[in-house]
GROMACS .gro file of C-alpha atoms in nm:
model
  421
    1MET     CA    1   8.639   7.944  -7.696
    2ASN     CA    2   8.350   7.765  -7.533
    3LEU     CA    3   8.092   7.989  -7.366
    4THR     CA    4   7.782   7.828  -7.217
    5CYS     CA    5   7.502   7.959  -6.999
    6SER     CA    6   7.602   7.734  -6.714
    7GLU     CA    7   7.952   7.882  -6.682
    8SER     CA    8   8.007   8.200  -6.483
    9ILE     CA    9   8.217   8.480  -6.634
   10VAL     CA   10   8.507   8.587  -6.413
   11PRO     CA   11   8.633   8.941  -6.482
   12LEU     CA   12   9.003   8.966  -6.577
   13PRO     CA   13   9.235   9.173  -6.366
   14PRO     CA   14   9.327   9.511  -6.507
   15LEU     CA   15   9.615   9.500  -6.753
   16ASP     CA   16   9.944   9.636  -6.653
   17LYS     CA   17  10.045   9.936  -6.852
   18THR     CA   18  10.381   9.778  -6.897
   19LEU     CA   19  10.235   9.488  -7.091
   20CYS     CA   20  10.237   9.505  -7.460
   21CYS     CA   21   9.922   9.582  -7.658
   22VAL     CA   22   9.728   9.299  -7.831
   23ARG     CA   23   9.698   9.334  -8.202
   24VAL     CA   24   9.338   9.281  -8.333
   25THR     CA   25   9.338   9.099  -8.663
   26PRO     CA   26   9.051   8.981  -8.891
   27THR     CA   27   9.115   8.620  -8.788
   28LEU     CA   28   9.076   8.707  -8.422
   29LEU     CA   29   8.747   8.890  -8.489
   30ALA     CA   30   8.608   8.585  -8.675
   31LEU     CA   31   8.695   8.354  -8.386
   32LEU     CA   32   8.525   8.586  -8.135
   33ALA     CA   33   8.206   8.606  -8.348
   34ALA     CA   34   8.188   8.226  -8.382
   35GLY     CA   35   8.225   8.183  -8.006
   36LEU     CA   36   7.947   8.428  -7.933
   37ALA     CA   37   7.714   8.256  -8.184
   38ILE     CA   38   7.777   7.916  -8.024
   39GLY     CA   39   7.700   8.056  -7.676
   40THR     CA   40   7.381   8.228  -7.788
   41THR     CA   41   7.249   7.916  -7.965
   42SER     CA   42   7.306   7.693  -7.661
   43CYS     CA   43   7.083   7.923  -7.443
   44LYS     CA   44   6.763   7.876  -7.653
   45LYS     CA   45   6.504   7.601  -7.553
   46ALA     CA   46   6.413   7.326  -7.801
   47ALA     CA   47   6.065   7.357  -7.969
   48PRO     CA   48   5.806   7.109  -7.817
   49ALA     CA   49   5.695   6.816  -8.031
   50ALA     CA   50   5.337   6.816  -8.169
   51PRO     CA   51   5.094   6.609  -7.953
   52PRO     CA   52   4.962   6.286  -8.108
   53PRO     CA   53   4.606   6.293  -8.246
   54PRO     CA   54   4.342   6.198  -7.987
   55ILE     CA   55   4.209   5.844  -7.991
   56VAL     CA   56   3.830   5.814  -8.038
   57GLN     CA   57   3.601   5.517  -8.076
   58VAL     CA   58   3.410   5.509  -8.402
   59MET     CA   59   3.151   5.290  -8.569
   60ASP     CA   60   3.037   5.243  -8.926
   61VAL     CA   61   2.680   5.352  -8.991
   62THR     CA   62   2.461   5.078  -9.140
   63ALA     CA   63   2.102   5.071  -9.265
   64THR     CA   64   1.853   4.829  -9.112
   65ASN     CA   65   1.481   4.762  -9.081
   66VAL     CA   66   1.345   4.930  -8.770
   67PRO     CA   67   1.014   4.833  -8.608
   68LEU     CA   68   0.809   5.147  -8.555
   69ASP     CA   69   0.609   5.180  -8.237
   70ALA     CA   70   0.490   5.445  -7.996
   71GLU     CA   71   0.445   5.420  -7.619
   72ILE     CA   72   0.198   5.635  -7.427
   73ILE     CA   73   0.146   5.635  -7.051
   74GLY     CA   74  -0.216   5.601  -6.945
   75GLN     CA   75  -0.453   5.497  -6.668
   76LEU     CA   76  -0.699   5.210  -6.668
   77ASP     CA   77  -1.069   5.258  -6.613
   78SER     CA   78  -1.386   5.053  -6.632
   79PRO     CA   79  -1.633   5.101  -6.916
   80GLN     CA   80  -1.905   5.125  -6.651
   81ASN     CA   81  -1.854   5.242  -6.294
   82VAL     CA   82  -2.185   5.235  -6.105
   83GLU     CA   83  -2.231   5.408  -5.770
   84ILE     CA   84  -2.492   5.236  -5.554
   85ARG     CA   85  -2.676   5.509  -5.361
   86ALA     CA   86  -2.973   5.522  -5.126
   87ARG     CA   87  -3.273   5.686  -5.296
   88VAL     CA   88  -3.497   5.703  -4.990
   89GLU     CA   89  -3.437   5.793  -4.629
   90ALA     CA   90  -3.426   5.476  -4.418
   91PHE     CA   91  -3.213   5.262  -4.189
   92VAL     CA   92  -2.996   4.981  -4.333
   93GLN     CA   93  -3.129   4.638  -4.232
   94GLU     CA   94  -2.934   4.388  -4.447
   95MET     CA   95  -2.628   4.373  -4.674
   96PRO     CA   96  -2.643   4.022  -4.821
   97PHE     CA   97  -2.349   4.056  -5.066
   98ILE     CA   98  -1.977   3.982  -5.023
   99GLU     CA   99  -1.736   4.267  -5.087
  100GLY     CA  100  -1.495   4.225  -5.377
  101THR     CA  101  -1.700   3.959  -5.559
  102ASN     CA  102  -1.887   3.951  -5.886
  103VAL     CA  103  -2.258   4.021  -5.876
  104THR     CA  104  -2.517   3.985  -6.151
  105THR     CA  105  -2.802   4.207  -6.253
  106GLY     CA  106  -3.089   4.193  -6.002
  107ASN     CA  107  -2.891   4.055  -5.707
  108LEU     CA  108  -3.004   4.205  -5.374
  109LEU     CA  109  -2.732   4.427  -5.232
  110PHE     CA  110  -2.900   4.625  -4.952
  111ARG     CA  111  -3.233   4.599  -4.772
  112LEU     CA  112  -3.361   4.911  -4.597
  113ASP     CA  113  -3.628   4.948  -4.329
  114ASP     CA  114  -3.952   4.970  -4.531
  115GLY     CA  115  -4.205   5.005  -4.243
  116PRO     CA  116  -4.280   5.376  -4.299
  117TYR     CA  117  -4.317   5.321  -4.673
  118GLN     CA  118  -4.557   5.030  -4.621
  119GLN     CA  119  -4.778   5.263  -4.419
  120ARG     CA  120  -4.762   5.534  -4.685
  121LEU     CA  121  -4.862   5.282  -4.948
  122ALA     CA  122  -5.158   5.163  -4.742
  123ALA     CA  123  -5.274   5.523  -4.689
  124ALA     CA  124  -5.242   5.596  -5.060
  125LYS     CA  125  -5.445   5.289  -5.146
  126GLY     CA  126  -5.715   5.399  -4.898
  127SER     CA  127  -5.735   5.742  -5.062
  128LEU     CA  128  -5.766   5.575  -5.400
  129ALA     CA  129  -6.055   5.362  -5.278
  130GLU     CA  130  -6.238   5.670  -5.145
  131SER     CA  131  -6.187   5.853  -5.475
  132GLU     CA  132  -6.315   5.558  -5.674
  133ALA     CA  133  -6.626   5.529  -5.450
  134ALA     CA  134  -6.704   5.898  -5.489
  135LEU     CA  135  -6.663   5.869  -5.866
  136LYS     CA  136  -6.913   5.582  -5.876
  137LYS     CA  137  -7.163   5.793  -5.682
  138TYR     CA  138  -7.118   6.087  -5.924
  139GLN     CA  139  -7.161   5.857  -6.221
  140ALA     CA  140  -7.483   5.712  -6.069
  141ASP     CA  141  -7.622   6.064  -6.023
  142VAL     CA  142  -7.560   6.144  -6.385
  143ALA     CA  143  -7.730   5.822  -6.495
  144ARG     CA  144  -8.033   5.908  -6.282
  145LEU     CA  145  -8.064   6.274  -6.376
  146LYS     CA  146  -8.002   6.250  -6.746
  147PRO     CA  147  -8.341   6.094  -6.846
  148LEU     CA  148  -8.524   6.327  -6.608
  149ALA     CA  149  -8.356   6.631  -6.757
  150GLU     CA  150  -8.457   6.518  -7.105
  151LYS     CA  151  -8.821   6.512  -6.988
  152ARG     CA  152  -8.767   6.847  -6.816
  153ALA     CA  153  -8.861   6.680  -6.486
  154VAL     CA  154  -8.551   6.831  -6.319
  155PRO     CA  155  -8.360   7.151  -6.390
  156GLN     CA  156  -8.076   7.125  -6.646
  157GLN     CA  157  -7.844   7.277  -6.387
  158ASP     CA  158  -7.874   6.966  -6.168
  159LEU     CA  159  -7.755   6.752  -6.454
  160ASP     CA  160  -7.468   6.991  -6.527
  161ASN     CA  161  -7.359   6.981  -6.165
  162ALA     CA  162  -7.365   6.602  -6.167
  163LEU     CA  163  -7.154   6.589  -6.486
  164ALA     CA  164  -6.900   6.829  -6.329
  165SER     CA  165  -6.887   6.611  -6.020
  166VAL     CA  166  -6.795   6.314  -6.240
  167ASP     CA  167  -6.502   6.507  -6.388
  168VAL     CA  168  -6.381   6.608  -6.039
  169GLY     CA  169  -6.415   6.247  -5.923
  170GLN     CA  170  -6.209   6.119  -6.216
  171ALA     CA  171  -5.931   6.372  -6.140
  172ALA     CA  172  -5.934   6.264  -5.775
  173VAL     CA  173  -5.897   5.902  -5.882
  174PHE     CA  174  -5.598   5.990  -6.106
  175SER     CA  175  -5.430   6.176  -5.819
  176ALA     CA  176  -5.490   5.889  -5.578
  177LYS     CA  177  -5.341   5.641  -5.828
  178ALA     CA  178  -5.034   5.863  -5.863
  179ARG     CA  179  -4.987   5.868  -5.488
  180VAL     CA  180  -5.017   5.490  -5.480
  181GLU     CA  181  -4.755   5.453  -5.754
  182SER     CA  182  -4.524   5.697  -5.574
  183ALA     CA  183  -4.560   5.502  -5.250
  184GLN     CA  184  -4.492   5.176  -5.433
  185LEU     CA  185  -4.181   5.328  -5.596
  186ASP     CA  186  -4.045   5.450  -5.263
  187LEU     CA  187  -4.114   5.109  -5.117
  188SER     CA  188  -3.923   4.941  -5.401
  189TYR     CA  189  -3.620   5.161  -5.326
  190CYS     CA  190  -3.594   4.990  -4.990
  191GLU     CA  191  -3.452   4.689  -5.178
  192VAL     CA  192  -3.131   4.797  -5.356
  193ARG     CA  193  -3.041   4.554  -5.635
  194ALA     CA  194  -2.744   4.533  -5.874
  195PRO     CA  195  -2.815   4.734  -6.190
  196THR     CA  196  -2.559   4.542  -6.401
  197ASN     CA  197  -2.303   4.262  -6.393
  198GLY     CA  198  -1.969   4.349  -6.239
  199LEU     CA  199  -1.732   4.347  -5.946
  200ILE     CA  200  -1.860   4.521  -5.634
  201GLY     CA  201  -1.625   4.707  -5.402
  202ALA     CA  202  -1.621   4.775  -5.031
  203LYS     CA  203  -1.929   4.870  -4.831
  204GLN     CA  204  -1.950   5.237  -4.745
  205VAL     CA  205  -2.226   5.202  -4.480
  206SER     CA  206  -2.304   4.976  -4.185
  207ILE     CA  207  -2.616   4.795  -4.067
  208GLY     CA  208  -2.836   5.029  -3.863
  209GLU     CA  209  -2.700   5.342  -4.029
  210LEU     CA  210  -2.943   5.605  -4.155
  211VAL     CA  211  -2.898   5.667  -4.527
  212GLY     CA  212  -3.059   5.896  -4.782
  213LYS     CA  213  -3.117   6.186  -4.544
  214GLY     CA  214  -3.091   6.505  -4.749
  215THR     CA  215  -2.872   6.358  -5.027
  216PRO     CA  216  -2.841   6.010  -5.180
  217THR     CA  217  -2.587   5.828  -4.964
  218LEU     CA  218  -2.311   5.631  -5.142
  219MET     CA  219  -2.332   5.272  -5.017
  220ALA     CA  220  -2.101   5.086  -5.260
  221THR     CA  221  -1.948   5.104  -5.609
  222MET     CA  222  -1.936   4.833  -5.872
  223SER     CA  223  -1.751   4.815  -6.204
  224THR     CA  224  -1.753   4.603  -6.517
  225LEU     CA  225  -1.400   4.476  -6.584
  226ASP     CA  226  -1.417   4.276  -6.907
  227PRO     CA  227  -1.329   4.448  -7.131
  228ILE     CA  228  -1.130   4.726  -6.965
  229TRP     CA  229  -1.028   5.065  -7.101
  230ILE     CA  230  -0.707   5.268  -7.083
  231TYR     CA  231  -0.713   5.644  -7.128
  232CYS     CA  232  -0.403   5.826  -7.258
  233ASN     CA  233  -0.319   6.186  -7.343
  234VAL     CA  234  -0.114   6.220  -7.661
  235SER     CA  235   0.032   6.539  -7.802
  236GLU     CA  236  -0.089   6.656  -8.139
  237VAL     CA  237   0.265   6.621  -8.280
  238GLY     CA  238   0.291   6.266  -8.147
  239LEU     CA  239  -0.044   6.170  -8.298
  240LEU     CA  240   0.047   6.321  -8.636
  241ASN     CA  241   0.384   6.143  -8.639
  242ALA     CA  242   0.224   5.811  -8.542
  243ASP     CA  243  -0.038   5.847  -8.814
  244ASP     CA  244   0.236   5.936  -9.066
  245TYR     CA  245   0.439   5.626  -8.973
  246ALA     CA  246   0.128   5.408  -8.998
  247ARG     CA  247   0.034   5.545  -9.342
  248ARG     CA  248   0.377   5.452  -9.475
  249THR     CA  249   0.287   5.089  -9.413
  250GLY     CA  250  -0.059   5.130  -9.568
  251LYS     CA  251  -0.245   5.147  -9.238
  252ARG     CA  252  -0.409   5.403  -9.013
  253VAL     CA  253  -0.317   5.465  -8.652
  254THR     CA  254  -0.660   5.344  -8.540
  255ASP     CA  255  -0.592   5.009  -8.713
  256ALA     CA  256  -0.258   4.953  -8.539
  257PRO     CA  257  -0.235   4.658  -8.298
  258VAL     CA  258  -0.205   4.780  -7.940
  259SER     CA  259  -0.017   4.615  -7.654
  260LEU     CA  260  -0.038   4.698  -7.285
  261ILE     CA  261   0.273   4.710  -7.067
  262LEU     CA  262   0.186   4.695  -6.698
  263ALA     CA  263   0.348   4.885  -6.412
  264ASN     CA  264   0.585   4.597  -6.329
  265GLY     CA  265   0.707   4.578  -6.689
  266SER     CA  266   0.511   4.265  -6.782
  267LEU     CA  267   0.311   4.247  -7.103
  268HIS     CA  268  -0.065   4.195  -7.093
  269PRO     CA  269  -0.134   3.869  -7.284
  270HIS     CA  270  -0.423   4.012  -7.488
  271LYS     CA  271  -0.397   4.263  -7.772
  272GLY     CA  272  -0.622   4.567  -7.775
  273ARG     CA  273  -0.750   4.828  -8.017
  274ILE     CA  274  -0.809   5.201  -8.022
  275VAL     CA  275  -1.180   5.273  -7.985
  276PHE     CA  276  -1.190   5.649  -7.930
  277ILE     CA  277  -0.996   5.966  -8.014
  278ASP     CA  278  -1.137   6.287  -7.872
  279ARG     CA  279  -1.288   6.542  -8.107
  280ALA     CA  280  -1.060   6.835  -8.008
  281VAL     CA  281  -0.726   6.923  -7.851
  282ASP     CA  282  -0.733   7.037  -7.490
  283ILE     CA  283  -0.613   7.397  -7.511
  284LYS     CA  284  -0.476   7.381  -7.154
  285THR     CA  285  -0.246   7.081  -7.211
  286GLY     CA  286  -0.216   7.070  -7.591
  287THR     CA  287  -0.308   6.700  -7.592
  288LEU     CA  288  -0.579   6.474  -7.727
  289ARG     CA  289  -0.752   6.210  -7.517
  290LEU     CA  290  -0.730   5.861  -7.659
  291ARG     CA  291  -0.892   5.538  -7.538
  292ALA     CA  292  -0.805   5.175  -7.611
  293GLU     CA  293  -0.994   4.861  -7.514
  294PHE     CA  294  -0.837   4.534  -7.390
  295PRO     CA  295  -0.990   4.198  -7.301
  296ASN     CA  296  -0.964   4.124  -6.929
  297PRO     CA  297  -1.113   3.777  -6.877
  298ASP     CA  298  -0.923   3.703  -6.555
  299GLN     CA  299  -1.006   4.051  -6.416
  300LEU     CA  300  -0.642   4.112  -6.323
  301LEU     CA  301  -0.658   4.469  -6.452
  302ARG     CA  302  -0.849   4.708  -6.227
  303PRO     CA  303  -0.959   5.071  -6.259
  304GLY     CA  304  -0.695   5.321  -6.148
  305MET     CA  305  -0.392   5.112  -6.252
  306PHE     CA  306  -0.124   5.276  -6.465
  307GLY     CA  307   0.027   5.126  -6.778
  308ARG     CA  308   0.191   5.203  -7.110
  309MET     CA  309   0.001   5.158  -7.432
  310LYS     CA  310   0.230   5.048  -7.716
  311LEU     CA  311   0.118   5.100  -8.076
  312ASP     CA  312   0.271   4.871  -8.342
  313LEU     CA  313   0.309   5.095  -8.648
  314GLY     CA  314   0.489   4.846  -8.876
  315VAL     CA  315   0.851   4.841  -9.001
  316ARG     CA  316   1.057   5.127  -9.146
  317PRO     CA  317   1.309   4.987  -9.403
  318ASP     CA  318   1.663   5.119  -9.461
  319SER     CA  319   1.670   5.314  -9.137
  320ILE     CA  320   1.975   5.459  -8.965
  321LEU     CA  321   2.023   5.377  -8.597
  322VAL     CA  322   2.304   5.526  -8.387
  323PRO     CA  323   2.381   5.485  -8.015
  324GLN     CA  324   2.215   5.747  -7.801
  325ARG     CA  325   2.551   5.849  -7.652
  326ALA     CA  326   2.679   5.946  -8.000
  327VAL     CA  327   2.418   6.224  -8.030
  328THR     CA  328   2.468   6.558  -7.857
  329GLU     CA  329   2.196   6.816  -7.808
  330LEU     CA  330   2.261   7.189  -7.814
  331GLN     CA  331   1.991   7.457  -7.802
  332GLY     CA  332   1.721   7.220  -7.917
  333LYS     CA  333   1.925   7.078  -8.207
  334ASN     CA  334   2.097   6.739  -8.236
  335PHE     CA  335   2.447   6.674  -8.369
  336VAL     CA  336   2.682   6.382  -8.444
  337TRP     CA  337   3.057   6.386  -8.509
  338VAL     CA  338   3.148   6.238  -8.848
  339ILE     CA  339   3.503   6.119  -8.932
  340GLY     CA  340   3.603   6.175  -9.294
  341SER     CA  341   3.847   5.977  -9.508
  342ASP     CA  342   4.128   6.210  -9.392
  343ASN     CA  343   4.053   6.117  -9.026
  344LYS     CA  344   3.934   6.470  -8.950
  345ALA     CA  345   3.625   6.530  -8.735
  346ALA     CA  346   3.328   6.739  -8.845
  347GLN     CA  347   3.016   6.816  -8.645
  348ARG     CA  348   2.696   6.756  -8.841
  349PRO     CA  349   2.336   6.846  -8.748
  350VAL     CA  350   2.085   6.560  -8.780
  351LYS     CA  351   1.712   6.510  -8.737
  352VAL     CA  352   1.630   6.257  -8.466
  353GLY     CA  353   1.324   6.031  -8.458
  354GLN     CA  354   1.203   5.787  -8.196
  355GLN     CA  355   1.417   5.595  -7.949
  356VAL     CA  356   1.467   5.225  -8.027
  357GLY     CA  357   1.615   5.051  -7.725
  358GLU     CA  358   1.944   5.234  -7.650
  359SER     CA  359   1.966   5.380  -8.001
  360LEU     CA  360   1.810   5.676  -8.179
  361LEU     CA  361   1.652   5.675  -8.522
  362ILE     CA  362   1.820   5.931  -8.750
  363LEU     CA  363   1.577   6.066  -9.006
  364GLU     CA  364   1.794   6.309  -9.205
  365ASN     CA  365   2.155   6.408  -9.289
  366LEU     CA  366   2.334   6.081  -9.216
  367LYS     CA  367   2.399   5.797  -9.461
  368ALA     CA  368   2.510   5.438  -9.439
  369SER     CA  369   2.886   5.362  -9.463
  370GLU     CA  370   2.982   5.687  -9.287
  371ARG     CA  371   3.185   5.679  -8.966
  372ILE     CA  372   3.067   5.850  -8.649
  373VAL     CA  373   3.227   5.895  -8.307
  374VAL     CA  374   3.063   5.711  -8.017
  375GLU     CA  375   3.326   5.762  -7.745
  376GLY     CA  376   3.558   6.057  -7.683
  377LEU     CA  377   3.326   6.336  -7.798
  378GLN     CA  378   3.481   6.580  -7.550
  379LYS     CA  379   3.816   6.558  -7.733
  380LEU     CA  380   3.679   6.680  -8.065
  381ARG     CA  381   3.685   7.011  -8.245
  382ASP     CA  382   3.584   7.086  -8.603
  383GLY     CA  383   3.868   6.997  -8.840
  384VAL     CA  384   4.083   6.822  -8.574
  385GLU     CA  385   4.263   6.509  -8.690
  386VAL     CA  386   4.195   6.203  -8.476
  387LYS     CA  387   4.304   5.843  -8.451
  388PRO     CA  388   3.985   5.642  -8.508
  389MET     CA  389   3.958   5.297  -8.354
  390THR     CA  390   3.673   5.053  -8.342
  391ALA     CA  391   3.553   4.899  -8.018
  392ALA     CA  392   3.737   4.576  -8.100
  393GLN     CA  393   4.062   4.761  -8.169
  394MET     CA  394   4.033   4.958  -7.845
  395ALA     CA  395   3.972   4.638  -7.653
  396GLU     CA  396   4.283   4.479  -7.807
  397ALA     CA  397   4.494   4.785  -7.726
  398SER     CA  398   4.366   4.791  -7.370
  399ALA     CA  399   4.447   4.421  -7.329
  400ALA     CA  400   4.799   4.469  -7.467
  401GLN     CA  401   4.860   4.765  -7.235
  402ALA     CA  402   4.741   4.563  -6.937
  403ALA     CA  403   4.974   4.279  -7.033
  404GLN     CA  404   5.271   4.519  -7.057
  405GLN     CA  405   5.191   4.667  -6.718
  406ALA     CA  406   5.170   4.319  -6.569
  407GLU     CA  407   5.510   4.224  -6.718
  408ALA     CA  408   5.668   4.547  -6.591
  409LYS     CA  409   5.526   4.492  -6.244
  410ALA     CA  410   5.654   4.135  -6.238
  411ALA     CA  411   6.001   4.247  -6.350
  412LYS     CA  412   6.011   4.520  -6.084
  413GLU     CA  413   5.908   4.275  -5.813
  414GLY     CA  414   6.184   4.038  -5.934
  415GLU     CA  415   6.451   4.311  -5.915
  416THR     CA  416   6.336   4.409  -5.568
  417LYS     CA  417   6.355   4.051  -5.448
  418HIS     CA  418   6.702   4.003  -5.605
  419GLY     CA  419   6.830   4.323  -5.439
  420LYS     CA  420   6.719   4.204  -5.095
  421GLU     CA  421   6.903   3.878  -5.144
   0.00000   0.00000   0.00000
């Protein structure tokens, strides 16, 4: 008796009462039970096979010497930016300098109309002469009255009045001299000269323009460019870490050589040094202001440029570097997947340091000779068995698969061509 699920069961016609009865024996019952068991077993589906372990790319962790450095973005500035302003009210007559060139201390930059100030000086000198003449007269009176007063030939009050007149005359002379000096000073402001050596910028006024009316008018700005400064804002944690790295090599962060990386990625040819760290943390930003100084003999660097200051903090021996893609971050913590000797994956928290190229420095909880996953992280779960392969092994497998596909394609094209023939 063969009963399968694919066969349909056709009902038997009713038995004729005239037929004889079938005798049920133990042997017949056994055969019926065996047939039913065979039919029931053939209806069940086969259990699916277990999937193969996922393939992941791994690498062996090794220890190496890592150069320690820190990069901070900053902005360049001149050690001395001088604004050239008009200090008296006058019209601009001359501007004998060339914009964008170097000037030296004392060079004439602007000449203002000094006619009104010449007149004021002349008037002040005239007042001084009058005061000096009056003082001489008062002094002569005293010289004449003093011997007469001693002989009681004149009242003592006349002598006292003459002595008081001398004091008033001397005060008038002092005031007149002050007015002369003030007029001379105003007159000197009509010639605006360079207060220091440096590069002068664009003119902010034109010839014939009235300057100095009400407020000192900005006429030009000049800056010293050699050396040049860069200002950076560094977090307190960053500064503490940098100082800690430097102390491990027997140095201080202020002694570290400093390089300057310009906006186009090029490296400034001259090394610099840190010359200033601010006294306190800015409570608004949580950062400290830091300044470094660089030689700038060709004056290529200008105020306002941006750059990156790179501190060389020495070398950290026996350091662990892993590719950045092998580290996952979750809720502020970093993890790597470690493959044990039984080829099972385990997620492990690690402490991450600075970035070195495309790798991350691992500070804690990972040792040399361990295996970590660098590709296929999305396939992993804790305790899952995997098939680890190195990058070289995966490349070989990929090449072999490509070769097989090429052979199969060539064979299929050959069969197609043979069938057409």
